[in-house]
């Protein structure tokens, strides 16, 4: 198994030091409450190691898209109770992420104590990776720990810009992401199954390009499957289709056949007149009604996909099989969750590539039954495309 090696810290590196720890607290938030704290809890291991070493820790994160303006709707002060609950400790809040207030808070902080800084994106310089701003952010600290994999594909001041100014290390979550995504994208044990879904072919083009020669079988579901089905000459009714990606779909199928890679497309679909429909039916992929749209894979496809996954030693899944948020179109995604969990139980390395797929796996109760659920949607895609992530690459050994 491939395992990316990253520069990590030990207790001596951080004992009694002022540590800036980049986390990702950009969590779902509705009606004044965090609706899913998985990203917060994901940093617990790294934070505990720092606290056990007596570090003085400031957590920095973005939250939403305030577009470089101070906006109370995106203040991280709102999630302090959720952070305290997730970590079981008292967390002080500082209403800026740079400058005198941060410096004063760090002077007052005791060993093993934690503060949460205000939203880094309240400053326009953050997303521009402004060097002067990054230096100002680093000023009150001795050490930087990068633990926000889901933000590692962004070259921001708080993810990459501070690294030259501080002794810097990868946190445990960043290390885990590199190990697990590396295991299913660099040198995966075979048979290797790649499961792709979601709405758009265009989101997955680079992943297909990077992993096609490594895969044993590729299962394509979700909205993107209908572009491939149309490329094969099938009637897809009102289903999603990226007309400008039909040539890519044809070429991918041709390349796969030439390389001996098996590609499975849906043989049946659960269809309806629209997303708000209350009635559905299941039709074969060569019998799609012109006025219907495919919104989930059907039972025959579930059976074929599940059979194709049996015996796999490596599985990477990115993109749900249908509109799983609606119970009428959720069975395909739930069933593939079960099939991937069965692979895990049989000894396979199984990785869920973040984003909507991670939400689905958690919704259906399978998060603990796969090898790894990535915290990064866009970051996991870019990693599996073979790109170097600016918030991760500096720590590679």
mmCIF file of C-alpha atoms in Angstrom:
data_model
loop_
_atom_site.group_PDB
_atom_site.id
_atom_site.type_symbol
_atom_site.label_atom_id
_atom_site.label_comp_id
_atom_site.label_asym_id
_atom_site.label_seq_id
_atom_site.Cartn_x
_atom_site.Cartn_y
_atom_site.Cartn_z
ATOM 1 C CA UNK A 1 0.000 0.000 0.000
ATOM 2 C CA UNK A 2 1.248 3.475 -0.867
ATOM 3 C CA UNK A 3 1.438 5.837 2.101
ATOM 4 C CA UNK A 4 2.364 9.484 1.692
ATOM 5 C CA UNK A 5 4.811 10.581 4.377
ATOM 6 C CA UNK A 6 4.381 14.040 5.879
ATOM 7 C CA UNK A 7 6.428 16.011 8.391
ATOM 8 C CA UNK A 8 4.709 15.709 11.770
ATOM 9 C CA UNK A 9 5.384 17.067 15.251
ATOM 10 C CA UNK A 10 6.308 15.357 18.485
ATOM 11 C CA UNK A 11 5.822 16.689 22.009
ATOM 12 C CA UNK A 12 9.210 18.367 22.087
ATOM 13 C CA UNK A 13 8.357 20.456 19.033
ATOM 14 C CA UNK A 14 5.304 22.061 20.644
ATOM 15 C CA UNK A 15 5.753 21.820 24.430
ATOM 16 C CA UNK A 16 4.848 25.188 25.939
ATOM 17 C CA UNK A 17 4.815 26.801 22.476
ATOM 18 C CA UNK A 18 2.235 29.136 20.989
ATOM 19 C CA UNK A 19 0.697 27.085 18.191
ATOM 20 C CA UNK A 20 -1.471 28.288 15.320
ATOM 21 C CA UNK A 21 -3.552 25.304 14.181
ATOM 22 C CA UNK A 22 -5.425 25.539 10.887
ATOM 23 C CA UNK A 23 -8.715 23.665 11.154
ATOM 24 C CA UNK A 24 -11.777 23.543 8.945
ATOM 25 C CA UNK A 25 -14.840 24.643 10.864
ATOM 26 C CA UNK A 26 -16.743 25.495 7.680
ATOM 27 C CA UNK A 27 -19.609 23.319 8.859
ATOM 28 C CA UNK A 28 -23.291 23.188 7.848
ATOM 29 C CA UNK A 29 -25.138 25.812 9.914
ATOM 30 C CA UNK A 30 -28.876 26.434 9.992
ATOM 31 C CA UNK A 31 -31.198 28.288 12.339
ATOM 32 C CA UNK A 32 -28.343 29.132 14.694
ATOM 33 C CA UNK A 33 -27.115 25.547 14.988
ATOM 34 C CA UNK A 34 -24.385 23.347 13.542
ATOM 35 C CA UNK A 35 -26.246 20.541 11.759
ATOM 36 C CA UNK A 36 -23.213 18.273 11.220
ATOM 37 C CA UNK A 37 -20.111 18.587 13.429
ATOM 38 C CA UNK A 38 -18.068 15.866 11.677
ATOM 39 C CA UNK A 39 -15.446 18.348 10.475
ATOM 40 C CA UNK A 40 -15.041 19.740 13.993
ATOM 41 C CA UNK A 41 -14.649 16.295 15.541
ATOM 42 C CA UNK A 42 -12.139 15.300 12.858
ATOM 43 C CA UNK A 43 -9.512 17.570 14.446
ATOM 44 C CA UNK A 44 -9.880 16.158 17.966
ATOM 45 C CA UNK A 45 -6.856 13.850 17.758
ATOM 46 C CA UNK A 46 -4.421 16.554 16.669
ATOM 47 C CA UNK A 47 -5.727 19.021 19.247
ATOM 48 C CA UNK A 48 -5.434 16.474 22.059
ATOM 49 C CA UNK A 49 -1.786 15.807 21.170
ATOM 50 C CA UNK A 50 -1.065 19.528 21.325
ATOM 51 C CA UNK A 51 -2.865 19.954 24.633
ATOM 52 C CA UNK A 52 -1.161 16.925 26.157
ATOM 53 C CA UNK A 53 2.167 18.546 25.267
ATOM 54 C CA UNK A 54 1.180 21.761 27.016
ATOM 55 C CA UNK A 55 0.928 23.829 23.844
ATOM 56 C CA UNK A 56 -0.993 27.095 23.815
ATOM 57 C CA UNK A 57 -3.312 26.652 20.847
ATOM 58 C CA UNK A 58 -5.162 29.092 18.618
ATOM 59 C CA UNK A 59 -7.561 27.545 16.110
ATOM 60 C CA UNK A 60 -8.005 29.417 12.829
ATOM 61 C CA UNK A 61 -10.589 28.659 10.136
ATOM 62 C CA UNK A 62 -12.788 30.132 7.463
ATOM 63 C CA UNK A 63 -16.598 29.918 7.682
ATOM 64 C CA UNK A 64 -18.845 30.493 4.690
ATOM 65 C CA UNK A 65 -18.187 33.146 2.070
ATOM 66 C CA UNK A 66 -18.136 36.604 3.651
ATOM 67 C CA UNK A 67 -16.133 37.913 0.649
ATOM 68 C CA UNK A 68 -13.503 39.741 2.660
ATOM 69 C CA UNK A 69 -16.022 41.687 4.754
ATOM 70 C CA UNK A 70 -16.891 41.447 8.446
ATOM 71 C CA UNK A 71 -20.333 39.836 8.501
ATOM 72 C CA UNK A 72 -21.927 38.629 11.776
ATOM 73 C CA UNK A 73 -23.784 35.907 9.837
ATOM 74 C CA UNK A 74 -20.400 34.241 9.248
ATOM 75 C CA UNK A 75 -18.836 34.811 12.666
ATOM 76 C CA UNK A 76 -17.232 31.752 14.221
ATOM 77 C CA UNK A 77 -18.430 33.009 17.610
ATOM 78 C CA UNK A 78 -21.689 31.226 16.769
ATOM 79 C CA UNK A 79 -20.110 27.779 16.821
ATOM 80 C CA UNK A 80 -18.081 28.077 20.050
ATOM 81 C CA UNK A 81 -20.625 25.938 21.998
ATOM 82 C CA UNK A 82 -20.363 23.204 19.355
ATOM 83 C CA UNK A 83 -16.560 23.295 19.460
ATOM 84 C CA UNK A 84 -16.587 23.069 23.253
ATOM 85 C CA UNK A 85 -19.013 20.143 23.133
ATOM 86 C CA UNK A 86 -16.996 18.284 20.479
ATOM 87 C CA UNK A 87 -13.728 18.619 22.396
ATOM 88 C CA UNK A 88 -15.047 18.609 25.976
ATOM 89 C CA UNK A 89 -13.158 21.738 26.978
ATOM 90 C CA UNK A 90 -13.495 25.481 27.414
ATOM 91 C CA UNK A 91 -12.684 27.527 24.316
ATOM 92 C CA UNK A 92 -12.154 31.286 24.428
ATOM 93 C CA UNK A 93 -13.120 33.370 21.405
ATOM 94 C CA UNK A 94 -11.030 36.152 19.880
ATOM 95 C CA UNK A 95 -12.869 38.506 17.516
ATOM 96 C CA UNK A 96 -10.048 38.751 14.967
ATOM 97 C CA UNK A 97 -7.466 36.407 13.469
ATOM 98 C CA UNK A 98 -4.569 38.878 13.248
ATOM 99 C CA UNK A 99 -3.235 41.847 15.179
ATOM 100 C CA UNK A 100 -3.178 43.135 18.768
ATOM 101 C CA UNK A 101 -6.212 41.208 20.042
ATOM 102 C CA UNK A 102 -4.681 37.899 18.979
ATOM 103 C CA UNK A 103 -1.313 38.858 20.468
ATOM 104 C CA UNK A 104 -2.968 39.810 23.775
ATOM 105 C CA UNK A 105 -4.976 36.567 23.889
ATOM 106 C CA UNK A 106 -1.866 34.468 23.325
ATOM 107 C CA UNK A 107 0.036 36.313 26.071
ATOM 108 C CA UNK A 108 -2.774 35.467 28.505
ATOM 109 C CA UNK A 109 -3.197 31.850 27.402
ATOM 110 C CA UNK A 110 -1.974 29.086 29.676
ATOM 111 C CA UNK A 111 -0.399 25.796 28.642
ATOM 112 C CA UNK A 112 -2.985 23.317 27.365
ATOM 113 C CA UNK A 113 -5.549 26.072 26.760
ATOM 114 C CA UNK A 114 -7.349 26.874 23.514
ATOM 115 C CA UNK A 115 -8.720 29.939 21.757
ATOM 116 C CA UNK A 116 -10.765 30.137 18.563
ATOM 117 C CA UNK A 117 -9.937 33.033 16.248
ATOM 118 C CA UNK A 118 -12.478 34.881 14.144
ATOM 119 C CA UNK A 119 -13.229 33.916 10.527
ATOM 120 C CA UNK A 120 -10.060 34.336 8.466
ATOM 121 C CA UNK A 121 -12.121 35.315 5.419
ATOM 122 C CA UNK A 122 -13.258 38.533 7.088
ATOM 123 C CA UNK A 123 -9.974 39.820 5.629
ATOM 124 C CA UNK A 124 -9.738 40.019 1.815
ATOM 125 C CA UNK A 125 -5.997 39.289 2.074
ATOM 126 C CA UNK A 126 -6.701 35.737 3.282
ATOM 127 C CA UNK A 127 -7.883 34.279 -0.031
ATOM 128 C CA UNK A 128 -5.287 36.320 -1.949
ATOM 129 C CA UNK A 129 -2.544 34.636 0.124
ATOM 130 C CA UNK A 130 -1.139 38.100 0.743
ATOM 131 C CA UNK A 131 2.458 37.722 2.069
ATOM 132 C CA UNK A 132 2.255 40.676 4.473
ATOM 133 C CA UNK A 133 -1.041 39.420 5.886
ATOM 134 C CA UNK A 134 0.365 35.892 6.292
ATOM 135 C CA UNK A 135 3.358 37.318 8.164
ATOM 136 C CA UNK A 136 1.024 39.297 10.428
ATOM 137 C CA UNK A 137 -1.048 36.160 11.104
ATOM 138 C CA UNK A 138 2.084 34.214 12.020
ATOM 139 C CA UNK A 139 3.563 36.922 14.271
ATOM 140 C CA UNK A 140 2.086 35.869 17.668
ATOM 141 C CA UNK A 141 3.065 32.207 17.217
ATOM 142 C CA UNK A 142 6.037 29.849 17.416
ATOM 143 C CA UNK A 143 4.625 26.873 15.505
ATOM 144 C CA UNK A 144 2.068 26.220 12.753
ATOM 145 C CA UNK A 145 0.124 22.957 12.470
ATOM 146 C CA UNK A 146 -1.839 22.436 9.261
ATOM 147 C CA UNK A 147 -4.728 20.026 9.860
ATOM 148 C CA UNK A 148 -7.398 21.294 7.448
ATOM 149 C CA UNK A 149 -7.190 18.876 4.539
ATOM 150 C CA UNK A 150 -10.482 20.161 3.157
ATOM 151 C CA UNK A 151 -8.864 23.594 2.696
ATOM 152 C CA UNK A 152 -5.455 22.287 1.594
ATOM 153 C CA UNK A 153 -6.211 22.767 -2.108
ATOM 154 C CA UNK A 154 -6.508 26.521 -1.532
ATOM 155 C CA UNK A 155 -3.376 28.658 -1.354
ATOM 156 C CA UNK A 156 -4.657 30.985 1.361
ATOM 157 C CA UNK A 157 -2.664 32.916 3.945
ATOM 158 C CA UNK A 158 -3.859 30.560 6.689
ATOM 159 C CA UNK A 159 -3.172 27.332 4.767
ATOM 160 C CA UNK A 160 0.076 27.984 2.905
ATOM 161 C CA UNK A 161 1.115 31.594 3.449
ATOM 162 C CA UNK A 162 2.144 31.235 7.110
ATOM 163 C CA UNK A 163 4.365 28.193 6.497
ATOM 164 C CA UNK A 164 7.549 30.136 5.613
ATOM 165 C CA UNK A 165 7.220 32.217 8.786
ATOM 166 C CA UNK A 166 6.874 29.445 11.390
ATOM 167 C CA UNK A 167 8.206 26.022 12.241
ATOM 168 C CA UNK A 168 5.458 24.051 10.525
ATOM 169 C CA UNK A 169 4.049 20.529 10.712
ATOM 170 C CA UNK A 170 1.192 18.414 9.363
ATOM 171 C CA UNK A 171 -1.499 17.451 11.856
ATOM 172 C CA UNK A 172 -2.860 13.933 12.309
ATOM 173 C CA UNK A 173 -5.904 14.511 10.088
ATOM 174 C CA UNK A 174 -3.781 15.775 7.202
ATOM 175 C CA UNK A 175 -1.506 12.744 7.610
ATOM 176 C CA UNK A 176 -4.458 10.343 7.653
ATOM 177 C CA UNK A 177 -5.949 11.889 4.507
ATOM 178 C CA UNK A 178 -2.639 11.578 2.671
ATOM 179 C CA UNK A 179 -2.222 7.956 3.714
ATOM 180 C CA UNK A 180 -5.726 6.855 2.781
ATOM 181 C CA UNK A 181 -6.205 8.813 -0.437
ATOM 182 C CA UNK A 182 -2.696 7.790 -1.454
ATOM 183 C CA UNK A 183 -3.595 4.155 -0.880
ATOM 184 C CA UNK A 184 -6.416 4.329 -3.443
ATOM 185 C CA UNK A 185 -4.887 6.674 -5.989
ATOM 186 C CA UNK A 186 -1.122 6.165 -6.109
ATOM 187 C CA UNK A 187 -0.552 2.409 -6.069
ATOM 188 C CA UNK A 188 -3.848 0.745 -5.170
ATOM 189 C CA UNK A 189 -4.007 -2.966 -4.468
ATOM 190 C CA UNK A 190 -5.944 -4.777 -7.191
ATOM 191 C CA UNK A 191 -8.675 -5.517 -8.056
ATOM 192 C CA UNK A 192 -9.307 -1.771 -7.805
ATOM 193 C CA UNK A 193 -12.856 -0.403 -8.135
ATOM 194 C CA UNK A 194 -13.486 3.269 -8.896
ATOM 195 C CA UNK A 195 -17.065 4.409 -8.258
ATOM 196 C CA UNK A 196 -18.057 7.737 -9.786
ATOM 197 C CA UNK A 197 -21.352 9.569 -9.460
ATOM 198 C CA UNK A 198 -22.749 12.998 -8.788
ATOM 199 C CA UNK A 199 -24.163 15.418 -11.299
ATOM 200 C CA UNK A 200 -21.347 16.366 -13.642
ATOM 201 C CA UNK A 201 -18.890 14.529 -15.834
ATOM 202 C CA UNK A 202 -16.783 17.699 -15.924
ATOM 203 C CA UNK A 203 -16.079 17.438 -12.181
ATOM 204 C CA UNK A 204 -14.525 13.990 -12.656
ATOM 205 C CA UNK A 205 -12.623 14.341 -15.949
ATOM 206 C CA UNK A 206 -9.215 14.788 -14.340
ATOM 207 C CA UNK A 207 -9.842 11.952 -11.858
ATOM 208 C CA UNK A 208 -10.715 9.595 -14.705
ATOM 209 C CA UNK A 209 -7.637 10.716 -16.587
ATOM 210 C CA UNK A 210 -5.355 10.056 -13.630
ATOM 211 C CA UNK A 211 -6.841 6.760 -12.459
ATOM 212 C CA UNK A 212 -8.056 5.046 -15.644
ATOM 213 C CA UNK A 213 -4.843 3.057 -16.072
ATOM 214 C CA UNK A 214 -4.936 1.919 -12.428
ATOM 215 C CA UNK A 215 -8.561 0.775 -12.251
ATOM 216 C CA UNK A 216 -9.849 -2.754 -12.718
ATOM 217 C CA UNK A 217 -13.481 -1.680 -12.948
ATOM 218 C CA UNK A 218 -15.218 1.707 -13.060
ATOM 219 C CA UNK A 219 -18.844 2.028 -11.948
ATOM 220 C CA UNK A 220 -20.587 5.182 -13.182
ATOM 221 C CA UNK A 221 -23.874 6.304 -11.646
ATOM 222 C CA UNK A 222 -25.562 9.541 -10.663
ATOM 223 C CA UNK A 223 -26.440 12.279 -13.103
ATOM 224 C CA UNK A 224 -23.112 11.924 -14.913
ATOM 225 C CA UNK A 225 -24.077 8.420 -16.062
ATOM 226 C CA UNK A 226 -26.628 9.836 -18.521
ATOM 227 C CA UNK A 227 -23.954 11.701 -20.480
ATOM 228 C CA UNK A 228 -22.187 8.341 -20.919
ATOM 229 C CA UNK A 229 -25.445 6.590 -21.815
ATOM 230 C CA UNK A 230 -26.252 9.223 -24.432
ATOM 231 C CA UNK A 231 -22.713 8.858 -25.782
ATOM 232 C CA UNK A 232 -23.568 5.195 -26.351
ATOM 233 C CA UNK A 233 -26.662 6.187 -28.296
ATOM 234 C CA UNK A 234 -29.244 5.594 -25.547
ATOM 235 C CA UNK A 235 -32.379 7.709 -25.107
ATOM 236 C CA UNK A 236 -32.041 9.570 -21.783
ATOM 237 C CA UNK A 237 -35.258 11.606 -21.783
ATOM 238 C CA UNK A 238 -34.933 14.746 -19.661
ATOM 239 C CA UNK A 239 -32.026 13.371 -17.607
ATOM 240 C CA UNK A 240 -28.940 15.442 -16.933
ATOM 241 C CA UNK A 241 -26.543 15.574 -19.848
ATOM 242 C CA UNK A 242 -23.442 17.623 -20.560
ATOM 243 C CA UNK A 243 -23.564 17.864 -24.343
ATOM 244 C CA UNK A 244 -20.044 19.273 -24.486
ATOM 245 C CA UNK A 245 -18.710 16.167 -22.695
ATOM 246 C CA UNK A 246 -20.153 13.528 -25.014
ATOM 247 C CA UNK A 247 -16.890 13.223 -26.946
ATOM 248 C CA UNK A 248 -14.980 12.789 -23.677
ATOM 249 C CA UNK A 249 -17.406 10.049 -22.622
ATOM 250 C CA UNK A 250 -16.998 8.203 -25.939
ATOM 251 C CA UNK A 251 -13.215 8.506 -25.803
ATOM 252 C CA UNK A 252 -13.105 7.306 -22.183
ATOM 253 C CA UNK A 253 -15.156 4.212 -23.000
ATOM 254 C CA UNK A 254 -12.931 3.513 -25.998
ATOM 255 C CA UNK A 255 -9.715 3.909 -23.951
ATOM 256 C CA UNK A 256 -11.057 1.729 -21.155
ATOM 257 C CA UNK A 257 -11.899 -1.091 -23.568
ATOM 258 C CA UNK A 258 -8.434 -0.865 -25.113
ATOM 259 C CA UNK A 259 -6.806 -1.041 -21.670
ATOM 260 C CA UNK A 260 -8.963 -3.907 -20.442
ATOM 261 C CA UNK A 261 -10.701 -1.756 -17.835
ATOM 262 C CA UNK A 262 -14.336 -2.723 -17.348
ATOM 263 C CA UNK A 263 -16.794 0.207 -17.273
ATOM 264 C CA UNK A 264 -20.306 -0.409 -15.960
ATOM 265 C CA UNK A 265 -23.134 2.020 -16.668
ATOM 266 C CA UNK A 266 -26.678 1.791 -15.302
ATOM 267 C CA UNK A 267 -28.812 -0.870 -16.981
ATOM 268 C CA UNK A 268 -31.935 0.540 -15.357
ATOM 269 C CA UNK A 269 -32.976 3.751 -13.629
ATOM 270 C CA UNK A 270 -35.564 5.057 -11.195
ATOM 271 C CA UNK A 271 -37.271 7.818 -13.159
ATOM 272 C CA UNK A 272 -39.766 10.583 -12.422
ATOM 273 C CA UNK A 273 -41.121 13.712 -14.051
ATOM 274 C CA UNK A 274 -38.950 15.911 -11.817
ATOM 275 C CA UNK A 275 -37.235 16.293 -8.462
ATOM 276 C CA UNK A 276 -40.512 17.182 -6.746
ATOM 277 C CA UNK A 277 -42.426 14.209 -8.165
ATOM 278 C CA UNK A 278 -44.287 11.889 -5.804
ATOM 279 C CA UNK A 279 -44.510 8.956 -8.210
ATOM 280 C CA UNK A 280 -41.612 7.006 -9.710
ATOM 281 C CA UNK A 281 -41.087 4.008 -11.910
ATOM 282 C CA UNK A 282 -38.143 1.877 -12.932
ATOM 283 C CA UNK A 283 -37.203 1.566 -16.575
ATOM 284 C CA UNK A 284 -34.428 -0.103 -18.543
ATOM 285 C CA UNK A 285 -31.637 2.141 -19.792
ATOM 286 C CA UNK A 286 -32.721 1.548 -23.400
ATOM 287 C CA UNK A 287 -36.351 2.403 -22.634
ATOM 288 C CA UNK A 288 -36.219 5.845 -21.026
ATOM 289 C CA UNK A 289 -39.481 7.797 -21.598
ATOM 290 C CA UNK A 290 -38.826 11.103 -23.359
ATOM 291 C CA UNK A 291 -40.669 13.083 -20.664
ATOM 292 C CA UNK A 292 -38.895 11.483 -17.665
ATOM 293 C CA UNK A 293 -35.554 11.959 -15.981
ATOM 294 C CA UNK A 294 -33.316 9.397 -14.313
ATOM 295 C CA UNK A 295 -32.815 10.215 -10.624
ATOM 296 C CA UNK A 296 -31.343 6.987 -9.196
ATOM 297 C CA UNK A 297 -29.894 3.695 -10.344
ATOM 298 C CA UNK A 298 -32.385 0.850 -10.487
ATOM 299 C CA UNK A 299 -32.389 -2.585 -8.784
ATOM 300 C CA UNK A 300 -30.691 -4.447 -11.659
ATOM 301 C CA UNK A 301 -27.901 -1.865 -11.682
ATOM 302 C CA UNK A 302 -27.562 -2.140 -7.914
ATOM 303 C CA UNK A 303 -27.139 -5.890 -8.280
ATOM 304 C CA UNK A 304 -24.564 -5.537 -11.085
ATOM 305 C CA UNK A 305 -22.575 -2.829 -9.282
ATOM 306 C CA UNK A 306 -22.614 -4.780 -6.018
ATOM 307 C CA UNK A 307 -21.425 -7.936 -7.769
ATOM 308 C CA UNK A 308 -18.613 -5.996 -9.463
ATOM 309 C CA UNK A 309 -17.403 -4.759 -6.075
ATOM 310 C CA UNK A 310 -17.114 -8.233 -4.543
ATOM 311 C CA UNK A 311 -13.480 -9.226 -4.221
ATOM 312 C CA UNK A 312 -12.134 -5.699 -4.663
ATOM 313 C CA UNK A 313 -9.049 -4.922 -2.586
ATOM 314 C CA UNK A 314 -9.192 -1.141 -3.128
ATOM 315 C CA UNK A 315 -12.262 1.081 -3.576
ATOM 316 C CA UNK A 316 -12.515 4.834 -4.145
ATOM 317 C CA UNK A 317 -16.016 6.306 -4.282
ATOM 318 C CA UNK A 318 -16.735 9.891 -5.295
ATOM 319 C CA UNK A 319 -20.274 10.959 -6.102
ATOM 320 C CA UNK A 320 -23.674 9.569 -5.043
ATOM 321 C CA UNK A 321 -25.716 7.268 -7.269
ATOM 322 C CA UNK A 322 -28.829 9.444 -7.241
ATOM 323 C CA UNK A 323 -30.608 12.318 -5.516
ATOM 324 C CA UNK A 324 -30.192 10.573 -2.153
ATOM 325 C CA UNK A 325 -31.555 13.523 -0.149
ATOM 326 C CA UNK A 326 -35.009 12.448 -1.375
ATOM 327 C CA UNK A 327 -36.058 9.039 -0.025
ATOM 328 C CA UNK A 328 -37.624 8.163 -3.398
ATOM 329 C CA UNK A 329 -34.188 8.309 -5.029
ATOM 330 C CA UNK A 330 -31.966 7.156 -2.166
ATOM 331 C CA UNK A 331 -31.877 3.377 -2.495
ATOM 332 C CA UNK A 332 -29.084 3.226 -5.067
ATOM 333 C CA UNK A 333 -26.701 5.237 -2.915
ATOM 334 C CA UNK A 334 -27.693 3.337 0.242
ATOM 335 C CA UNK A 335 -27.177 -0.021 -1.462
ATOM 336 C CA UNK A 336 -23.719 0.960 -2.725
ATOM 337 C CA UNK A 337 -22.884 2.079 0.832
ATOM 338 C CA UNK A 338 -23.715 -1.468 1.902
ATOM 339 C CA UNK A 339 -21.649 -3.001 -0.896
ATOM 340 C CA UNK A 340 -18.618 -0.852 -0.041
ATOM 341 C CA UNK A 341 -19.017 -1.716 3.650
ATOM 342 C CA UNK A 342 -19.023 -5.408 2.671
ATOM 343 C CA UNK A 343 -15.745 -4.834 0.801
ATOM 344 C CA UNK A 344 -14.256 -3.273 3.931
ATOM 345 C CA UNK A 345 -15.348 -6.219 6.034
ATOM 346 C CA UNK A 346 -13.587 -8.497 3.549
ATOM 347 C CA UNK A 347 -10.303 -6.632 3.994
ATOM 348 C CA UNK A 348 -10.417 -4.013 1.234
ATOM 349 C CA UNK A 349 -9.186 -0.441 1.670
ATOM 350 C CA UNK A 350 -12.278 1.689 1.019
ATOM 351 C CA UNK A 351 -12.201 5.477 0.798
ATOM 352 C CA UNK A 352 -15.122 7.869 0.453
ATOM 353 C CA UNK A 353 -14.047 11.017 -1.369
ATOM 354 C CA UNK A 354 -15.739 13.661 0.743
ATOM 355 C CA UNK A 355 -18.495 16.110 -0.184
ATOM 356 C CA UNK A 356 -21.961 14.718 -0.933
ATOM 357 C CA UNK A 357 -20.705 11.125 -0.838
ATOM 358 C CA UNK A 358 -19.450 11.613 2.708
ATOM 359 C CA UNK A 359 -22.807 13.140 3.677
ATOM 360 C CA UNK A 360 -24.612 10.139 2.202
ATOM 361 C CA UNK A 361 -22.409 7.602 3.994
ATOM 362 C CA UNK A 362 -23.040 9.371 7.292
ATOM 363 C CA UNK A 363 -26.784 9.735 6.586
ATOM 364 C CA UNK A 364 -27.154 6.002 5.998
ATOM 365 C CA UNK A 365 -25.032 5.029 9.008
ATOM 366 C CA UNK A 366 -22.040 3.551 7.174
ATOM 367 C CA UNK A 367 -19.293 6.029 8.157
ATOM 368 C CA UNK A 368 -17.780 3.573 10.649
ATOM 369 C CA UNK A 369 -17.982 0.676 8.198
ATOM 370 C CA UNK A 370 -15.546 1.994 5.588
ATOM 371 C CA UNK A 371 -11.805 2.528 5.893
ATOM 372 C CA UNK A 372 -11.899 6.303 5.578
ATOM 373 C CA UNK A 373 -14.366 9.123 4.911
ATOM 374 C CA UNK A 374 -12.471 12.119 3.565
ATOM 375 C CA UNK A 375 -13.203 15.521 5.073
ATOM 376 C CA UNK A 376 -12.472 17.225 1.755
ATOM 377 C CA UNK A 377 -14.719 17.302 -1.296
ATOM 378 C CA UNK A 378 -12.776 19.517 -3.674
ATOM 379 C CA UNK A 379 -9.470 18.685 -1.976
ATOM 380 C CA UNK A 380 -9.979 14.933 -2.321
ATOM 381 C CA UNK A 381 -10.877 15.341 -6.000
ATOM 382 C CA UNK A 382 -7.747 17.388 -6.680
ATOM 383 C CA UNK A 383 -5.608 14.916 -4.752
ATOM 384 C CA UNK A 384 -6.970 12.033 -6.815
ATOM 385 C CA UNK A 385 -6.360 14.052 -9.968
ATOM 386 C CA UNK A 386 -2.676 13.836 -9.042
ATOM 387 C CA UNK A 387 -2.313 17.514 -8.158
ATOM 388 C CA UNK A 388 -0.014 18.868 -5.460
ATOM 389 C CA UNK A 389 -2.089 20.652 -2.817
ATOM 390 C CA UNK A 390 -0.526 23.947 -1.643
ATOM 391 C CA UNK A 391 -1.518 23.357 1.981
ATOM 392 C CA UNK A 392 -0.105 19.813 1.968
ATOM 393 C CA UNK A 393 2.838 19.632 -0.424
ATOM 394 C CA UNK A 394 5.246 21.631 1.810
ATOM 395 C CA UNK A 395 5.100 18.826 4.419
ATOM 396 C CA UNK A 396 5.941 15.938 2.061
ATOM 397 C CA UNK A 397 9.059 13.967 3.015
#
